[in-house]
Coordinates of C-alpha atoms in Angstrom, one line a residue:
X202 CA 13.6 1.4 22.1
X203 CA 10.1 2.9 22.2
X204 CA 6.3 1.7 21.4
X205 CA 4.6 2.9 18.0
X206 CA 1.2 2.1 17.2
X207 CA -0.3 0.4 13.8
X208 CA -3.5 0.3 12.1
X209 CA -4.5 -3.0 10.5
X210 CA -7.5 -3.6 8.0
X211 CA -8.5 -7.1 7.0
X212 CA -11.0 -9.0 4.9
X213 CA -13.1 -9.4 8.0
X214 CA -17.1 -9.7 7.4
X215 CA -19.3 -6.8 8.4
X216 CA -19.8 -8.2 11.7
X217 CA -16.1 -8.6 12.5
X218 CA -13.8 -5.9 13.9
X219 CA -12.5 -6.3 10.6
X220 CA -10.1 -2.7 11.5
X221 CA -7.4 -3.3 14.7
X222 CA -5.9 -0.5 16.7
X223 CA -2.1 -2.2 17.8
X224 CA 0.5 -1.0 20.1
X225 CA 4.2 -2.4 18.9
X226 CA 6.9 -2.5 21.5
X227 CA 10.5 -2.2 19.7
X228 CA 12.7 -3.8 22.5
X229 CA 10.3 -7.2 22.5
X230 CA 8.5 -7.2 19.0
X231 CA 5.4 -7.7 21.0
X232 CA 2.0 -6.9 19.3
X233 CA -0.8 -5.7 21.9
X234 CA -4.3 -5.1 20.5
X235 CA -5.2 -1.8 21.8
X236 CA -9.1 -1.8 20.2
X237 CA -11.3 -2.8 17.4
X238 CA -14.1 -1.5 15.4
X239 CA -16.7 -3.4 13.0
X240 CA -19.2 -2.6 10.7
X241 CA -17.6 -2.6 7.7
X242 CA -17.0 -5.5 5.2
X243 CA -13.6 -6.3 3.9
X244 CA -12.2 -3.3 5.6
X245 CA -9.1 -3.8 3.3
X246 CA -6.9 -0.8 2.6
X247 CA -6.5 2.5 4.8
X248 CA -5.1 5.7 4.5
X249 CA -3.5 7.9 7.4
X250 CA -4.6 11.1 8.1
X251 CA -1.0 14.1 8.4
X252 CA -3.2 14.5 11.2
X253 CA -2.2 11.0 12.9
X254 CA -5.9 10.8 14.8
X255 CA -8.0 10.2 11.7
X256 CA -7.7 7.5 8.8
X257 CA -10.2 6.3 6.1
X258 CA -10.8 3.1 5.0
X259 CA -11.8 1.2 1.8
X260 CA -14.6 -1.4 2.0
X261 CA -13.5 -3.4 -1.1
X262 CA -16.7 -4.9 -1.5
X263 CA -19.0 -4.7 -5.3
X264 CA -20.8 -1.3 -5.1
X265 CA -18.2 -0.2 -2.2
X266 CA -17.6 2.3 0.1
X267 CA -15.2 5.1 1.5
X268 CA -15.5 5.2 5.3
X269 CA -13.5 8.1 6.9
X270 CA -12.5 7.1 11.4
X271 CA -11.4 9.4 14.3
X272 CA -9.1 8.0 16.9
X273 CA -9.3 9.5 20.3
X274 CA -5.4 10.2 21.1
X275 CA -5.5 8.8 24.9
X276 CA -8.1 6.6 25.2
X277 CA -7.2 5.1 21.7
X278 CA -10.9 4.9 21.2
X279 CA -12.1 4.5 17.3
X280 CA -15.4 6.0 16.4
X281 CA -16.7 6.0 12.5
X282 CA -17.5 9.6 11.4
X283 CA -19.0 9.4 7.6
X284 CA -19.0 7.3 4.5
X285 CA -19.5 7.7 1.0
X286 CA -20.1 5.6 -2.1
X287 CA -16.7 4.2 -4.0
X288 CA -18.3 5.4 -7.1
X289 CA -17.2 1.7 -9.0
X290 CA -16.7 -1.7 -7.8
X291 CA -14.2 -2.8 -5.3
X292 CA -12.2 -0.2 -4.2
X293 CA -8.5 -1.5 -3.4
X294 CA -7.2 1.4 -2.7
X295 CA -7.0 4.8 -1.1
X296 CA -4.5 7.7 0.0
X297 CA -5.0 10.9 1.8
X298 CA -2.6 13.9 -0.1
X299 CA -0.1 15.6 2.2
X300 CA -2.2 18.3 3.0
X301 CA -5.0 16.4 4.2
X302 CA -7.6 18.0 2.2
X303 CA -8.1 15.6 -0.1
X304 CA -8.7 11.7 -1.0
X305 CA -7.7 10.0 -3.8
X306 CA -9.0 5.9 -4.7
X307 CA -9.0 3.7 -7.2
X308 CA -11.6 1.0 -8.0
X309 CA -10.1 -2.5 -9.0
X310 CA -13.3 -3.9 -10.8
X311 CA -14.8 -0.2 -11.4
X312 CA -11.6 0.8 -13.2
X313 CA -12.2 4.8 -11.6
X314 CA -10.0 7.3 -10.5
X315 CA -11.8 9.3 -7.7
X316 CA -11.1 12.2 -5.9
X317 CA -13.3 13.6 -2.7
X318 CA -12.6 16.5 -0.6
X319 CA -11.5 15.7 3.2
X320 CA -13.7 18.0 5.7
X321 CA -12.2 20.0 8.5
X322 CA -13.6 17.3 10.9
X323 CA -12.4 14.4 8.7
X324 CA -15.7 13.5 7.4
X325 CA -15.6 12.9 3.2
X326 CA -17.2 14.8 1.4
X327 CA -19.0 14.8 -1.8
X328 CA -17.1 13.2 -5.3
X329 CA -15.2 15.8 -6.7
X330 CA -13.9 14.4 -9.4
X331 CA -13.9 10.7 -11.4
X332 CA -12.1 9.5 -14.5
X333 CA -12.1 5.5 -15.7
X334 CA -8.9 3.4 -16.9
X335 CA -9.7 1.7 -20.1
X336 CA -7.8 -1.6 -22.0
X337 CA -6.7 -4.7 -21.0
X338 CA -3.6 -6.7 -21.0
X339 CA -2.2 -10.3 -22.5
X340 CA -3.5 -12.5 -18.9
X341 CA -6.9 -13.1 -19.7
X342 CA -7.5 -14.3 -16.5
X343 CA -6.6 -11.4 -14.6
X344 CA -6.5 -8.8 -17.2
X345 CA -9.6 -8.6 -19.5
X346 CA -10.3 -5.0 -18.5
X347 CA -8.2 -2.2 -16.9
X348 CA -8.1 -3.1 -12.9
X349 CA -6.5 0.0 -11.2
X350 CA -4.9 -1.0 -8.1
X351 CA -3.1 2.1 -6.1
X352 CA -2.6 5.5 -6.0
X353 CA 0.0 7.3 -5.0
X354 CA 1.4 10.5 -4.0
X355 CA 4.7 11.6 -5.7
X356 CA 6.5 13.4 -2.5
X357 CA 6.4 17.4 -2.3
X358 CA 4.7 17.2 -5.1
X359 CA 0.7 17.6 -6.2
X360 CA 1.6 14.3 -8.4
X361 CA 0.2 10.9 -8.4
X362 CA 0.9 7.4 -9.6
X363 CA -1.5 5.4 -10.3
X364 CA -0.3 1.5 -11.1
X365 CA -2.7 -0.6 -13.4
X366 CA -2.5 -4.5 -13.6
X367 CA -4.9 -4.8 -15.9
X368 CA -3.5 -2.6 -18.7
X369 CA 0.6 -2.9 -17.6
X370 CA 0.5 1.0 -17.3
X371 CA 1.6 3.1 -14.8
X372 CA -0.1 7.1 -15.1
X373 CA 1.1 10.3 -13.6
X374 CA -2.0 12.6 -12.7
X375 CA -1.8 16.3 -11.8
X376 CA -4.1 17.2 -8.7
X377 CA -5.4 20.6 -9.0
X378 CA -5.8 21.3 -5.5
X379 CA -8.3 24.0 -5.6
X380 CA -10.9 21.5 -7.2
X381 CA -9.8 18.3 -6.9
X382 CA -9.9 17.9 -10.4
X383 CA -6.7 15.0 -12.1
X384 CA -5.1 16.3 -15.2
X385 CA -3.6 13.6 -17.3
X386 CA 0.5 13.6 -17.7
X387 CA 2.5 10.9 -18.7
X388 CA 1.8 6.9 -19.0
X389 CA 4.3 4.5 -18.8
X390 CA 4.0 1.1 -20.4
X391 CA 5.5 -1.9 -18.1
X392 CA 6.2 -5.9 -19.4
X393 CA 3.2 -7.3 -20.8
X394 CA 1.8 -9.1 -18.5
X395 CA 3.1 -7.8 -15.6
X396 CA 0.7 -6.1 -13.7
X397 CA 1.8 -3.3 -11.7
X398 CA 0.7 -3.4 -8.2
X399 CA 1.9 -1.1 -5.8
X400 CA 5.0 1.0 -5.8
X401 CA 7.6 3.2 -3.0
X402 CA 9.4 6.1 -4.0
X403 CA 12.9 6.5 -2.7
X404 CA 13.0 9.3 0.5
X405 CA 15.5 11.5 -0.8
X406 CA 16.6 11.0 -4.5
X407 CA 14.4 10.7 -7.7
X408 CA 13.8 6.4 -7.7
X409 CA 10.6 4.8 -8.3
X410 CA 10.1 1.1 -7.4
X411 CA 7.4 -0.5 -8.5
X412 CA 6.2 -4.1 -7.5
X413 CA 4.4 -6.4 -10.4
X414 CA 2.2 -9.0 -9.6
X415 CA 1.5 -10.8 -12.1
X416 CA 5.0 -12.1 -13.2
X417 CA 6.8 -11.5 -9.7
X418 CA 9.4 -9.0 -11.1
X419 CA 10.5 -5.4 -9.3
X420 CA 11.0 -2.5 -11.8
X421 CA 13.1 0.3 -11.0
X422 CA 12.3 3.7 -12.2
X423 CA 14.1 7.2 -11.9
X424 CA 11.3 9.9 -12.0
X425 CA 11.5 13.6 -13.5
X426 CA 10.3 16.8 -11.9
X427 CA 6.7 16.6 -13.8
X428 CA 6.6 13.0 -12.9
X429 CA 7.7 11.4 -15.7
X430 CA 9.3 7.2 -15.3
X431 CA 12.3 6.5 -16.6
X432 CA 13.1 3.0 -16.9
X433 CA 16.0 1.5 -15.4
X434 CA 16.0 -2.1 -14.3
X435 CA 14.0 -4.9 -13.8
X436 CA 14.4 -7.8 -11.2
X437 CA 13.0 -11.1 -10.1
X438 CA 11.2 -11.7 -7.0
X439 CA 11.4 -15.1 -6.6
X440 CA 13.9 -17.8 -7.7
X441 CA 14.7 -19.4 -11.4
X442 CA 14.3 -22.9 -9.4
X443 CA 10.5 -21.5 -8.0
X444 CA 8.0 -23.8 -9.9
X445 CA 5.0 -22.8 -7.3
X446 CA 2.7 -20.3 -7.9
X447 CA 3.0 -16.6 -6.8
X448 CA 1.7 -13.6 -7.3
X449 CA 3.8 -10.6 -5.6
X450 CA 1.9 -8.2 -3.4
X451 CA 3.7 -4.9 -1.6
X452 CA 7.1 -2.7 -2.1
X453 CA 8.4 -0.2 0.5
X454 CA 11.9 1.6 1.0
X455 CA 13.4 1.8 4.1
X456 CA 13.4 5.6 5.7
X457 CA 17.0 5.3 4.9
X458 CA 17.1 5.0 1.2
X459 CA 19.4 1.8 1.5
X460 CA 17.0 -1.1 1.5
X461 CA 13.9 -1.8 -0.6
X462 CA 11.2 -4.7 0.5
X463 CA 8.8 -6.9 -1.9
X464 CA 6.3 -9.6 -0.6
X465 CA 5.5 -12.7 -2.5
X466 CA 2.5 -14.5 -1.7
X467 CA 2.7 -18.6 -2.7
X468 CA 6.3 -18.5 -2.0
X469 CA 5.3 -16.5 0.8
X470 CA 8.7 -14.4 1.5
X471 CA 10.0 -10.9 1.7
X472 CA 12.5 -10.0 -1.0
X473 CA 15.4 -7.9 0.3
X474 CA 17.6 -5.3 -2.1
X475 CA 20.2 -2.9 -1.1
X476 CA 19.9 0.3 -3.1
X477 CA 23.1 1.2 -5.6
X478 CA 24.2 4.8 -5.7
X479 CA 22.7 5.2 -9.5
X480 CA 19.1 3.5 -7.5
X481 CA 19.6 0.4 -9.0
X482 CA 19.3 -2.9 -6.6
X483 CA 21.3 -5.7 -5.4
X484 CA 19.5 -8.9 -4.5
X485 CA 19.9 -9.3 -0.7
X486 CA 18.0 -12.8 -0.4
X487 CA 14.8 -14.2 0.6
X488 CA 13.4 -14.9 3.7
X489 CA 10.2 -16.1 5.1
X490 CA 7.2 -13.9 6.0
X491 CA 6.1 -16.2 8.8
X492 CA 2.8 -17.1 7.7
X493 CA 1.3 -17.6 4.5
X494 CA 0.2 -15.1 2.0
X495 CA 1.4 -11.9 3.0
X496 CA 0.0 -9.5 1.0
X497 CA 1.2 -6.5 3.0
X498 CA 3.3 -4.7 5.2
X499 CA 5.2 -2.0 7.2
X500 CA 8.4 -0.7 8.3
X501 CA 8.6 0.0 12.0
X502 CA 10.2 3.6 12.3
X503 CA 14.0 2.7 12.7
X504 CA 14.0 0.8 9.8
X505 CA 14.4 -2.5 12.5
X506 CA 11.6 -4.2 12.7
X507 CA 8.9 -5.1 9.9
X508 CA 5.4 -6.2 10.4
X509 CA 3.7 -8.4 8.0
X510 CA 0.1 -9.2 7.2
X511 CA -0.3 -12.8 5.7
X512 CA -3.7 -13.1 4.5
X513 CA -4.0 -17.0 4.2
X514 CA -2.6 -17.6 7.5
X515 CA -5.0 -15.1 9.4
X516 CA -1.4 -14.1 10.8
X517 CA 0.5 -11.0 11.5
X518 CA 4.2 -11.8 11.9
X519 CA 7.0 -9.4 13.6
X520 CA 10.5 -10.2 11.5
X521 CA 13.4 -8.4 13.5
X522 CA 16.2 -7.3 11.0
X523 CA 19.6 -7.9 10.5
X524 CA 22.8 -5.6 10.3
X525 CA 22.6 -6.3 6.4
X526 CA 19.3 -4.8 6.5
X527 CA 17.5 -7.8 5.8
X528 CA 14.7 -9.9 7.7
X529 CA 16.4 -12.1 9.7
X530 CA 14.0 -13.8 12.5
X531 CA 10.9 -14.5 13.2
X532 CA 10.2 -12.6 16.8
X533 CA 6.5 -12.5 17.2
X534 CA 2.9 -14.2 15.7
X535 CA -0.7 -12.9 16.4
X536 CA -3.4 -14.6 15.1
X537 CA -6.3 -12.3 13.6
X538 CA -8.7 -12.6 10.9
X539 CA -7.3 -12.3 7.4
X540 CA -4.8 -8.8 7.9
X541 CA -4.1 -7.5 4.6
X542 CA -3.2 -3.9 5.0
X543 CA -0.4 -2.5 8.1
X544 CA -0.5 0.9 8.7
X545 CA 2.1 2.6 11.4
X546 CA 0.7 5.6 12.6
X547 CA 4.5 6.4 14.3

């Protein structure tokens, strides 16, 4: 079966090793911690270098930071190279374009849309470029002001999503790659009161799935060549009968094309789909993330295991899948301080 290896930030304190180095054995499910580092609060989202030996991380803290890691490929030794300011509060989250030369964040509370340049040793460089999100949405609670909370990379393509709960919008930016400078394209308006999250495009044909938050619903999009959304359909995450609270978290598509995930933290389960031919879904069922609040996750290469991060729990949880493509048992539970980002690095 093989061994891949995962990355893990958390919402660890500064003198935590809030960022967890794992080696994942297919035939068993079994989690190993390979090494830690520290020194970084709430360590929360990270961003794979095409490289595979480097990664950056966000410290989603007020007045945050960008900190950009090397990972020596035997020893499996991490060592901090740079950082630089997140130019706006809170970073949430961050993503390194396909050619590795630049990195892209967003600022929940800062509402910015930054862009640095990547060195040729990994370090970040100087901000290149910043634009802010402005609005706000019906949820006064959660959307008084625009909250930017991913960006994306459109594959193959110099495009980017970036998915804003506080405004129900989801914006297509332009990288110009010789500056790092974002060009404004399209924005697509969602429910009111949704708030967009995260999203996962679809690995071969022109599907855009997009995760909301706020009301716990899955929107299906089909995307043009300049990156415009098409609507399509919209699904519920949790059940009719669900009186609890939830608030849903992360989206990804299996390397296959035929399955698409969702997490749900409160009813703390993973939402399973199997993808149409016209990229519409079919509800697969629910089934438990094995801890509480998982508010991410990642598909093991092979499409059969997935490994979650349930925040509230302090757990990560192995769920082996089934033939139907959906999460079937509960293999393996590690215990670690508030995961809330998995990263396979293969």
């Amino acid at each position: 079966m093989g061994t891949s290896y995962i990355l893990t930030g958390s919402y660890a304190s500064e003198i935590e090793p809030g960022i967890k180095l794992w080696e994942f054995e297919k035939s068993t499910g079994e989690l190993t911690e390979l090494t830690s580092i520290g020194g970084i609060e709430r360590p929360s989202f990270l961003a794979i270098h095409p490289n595979g030996t480097s990664f950056v991380a966000t410290s989603e803290v007020g007045n945050g930071e960008l900190v950009s890691y090397w990972i020596h490929p035997t020893t499996k030794k991490m060592m901090e190279i740079n950082r630089q300011p997140s130019n706006g509060d809170h970073p949430a989250h961050v993503t390194i374009d396909e050619t590795g030369n630049w990195l892209l964040s967003v600022t929940y509370s800062g509402a910015t849309i930054n862009v640095h340049p990547l060195l040729a040793d990994g370090a970040i460089g100087e901000l290149a470029f910043s634009t802010k999100h402005e609005g706000s949405g019906p949820n006064s609670d959660r959307q008084d002001a625009a909250h930017p909370h991913s960006i994306i990379q459109v594959p193959d393509r110099n495009l980017f999503l970036v998915s804003d709960l506080g405004t129900d919008t989801i914006t297509t930016y332009k990288l110009n790659t010789a500056d790092g400078k974002l060009t404004h394209q399209h924005t697509v308006q969602t429910e009111a009161g949704a708030g967009p999250r995260h999203l996962s495009f679809h690995p071969t044909r022109p599907f855009v799935y997009s995760v909301n938050e706020l009301n716990s619903t899955l929107m299906v999009y089909k995307i043009s060549r300049d990156g415009q959304l098409e609507f399509l359909q919209l699904v519920p995450l949790v059940p009719d009968s669900y009186e609890g609270e939830n608030t849903s978290a992360e989206i990804a598509v299996s390397s296959d094309g035929k399955f698409v995930y969702a997490s749900n933290r409160g009813h703390d389960s993973i939402a399973s789909f199997a993808v149409q031919a016209n990229g519409t879904l079919e509800n697969l069922g629910l089934a438990s993330s094995g801890g509480e609040g998982p508010r991410h996750f990642g598909l093991i290469s092979g499409n059969d295991w997935l490994i979650v991060a349930n925040e509230n729990s302090h757990t990560l949880t192995a769920l082996k899948m089934g033939r139907a493509g959906t999460p079937c048992t509960v293999e393996n539970i590690i215990q670690t301080t508030a995961p809330v980002c998995v990263k396979v690095i293969k």
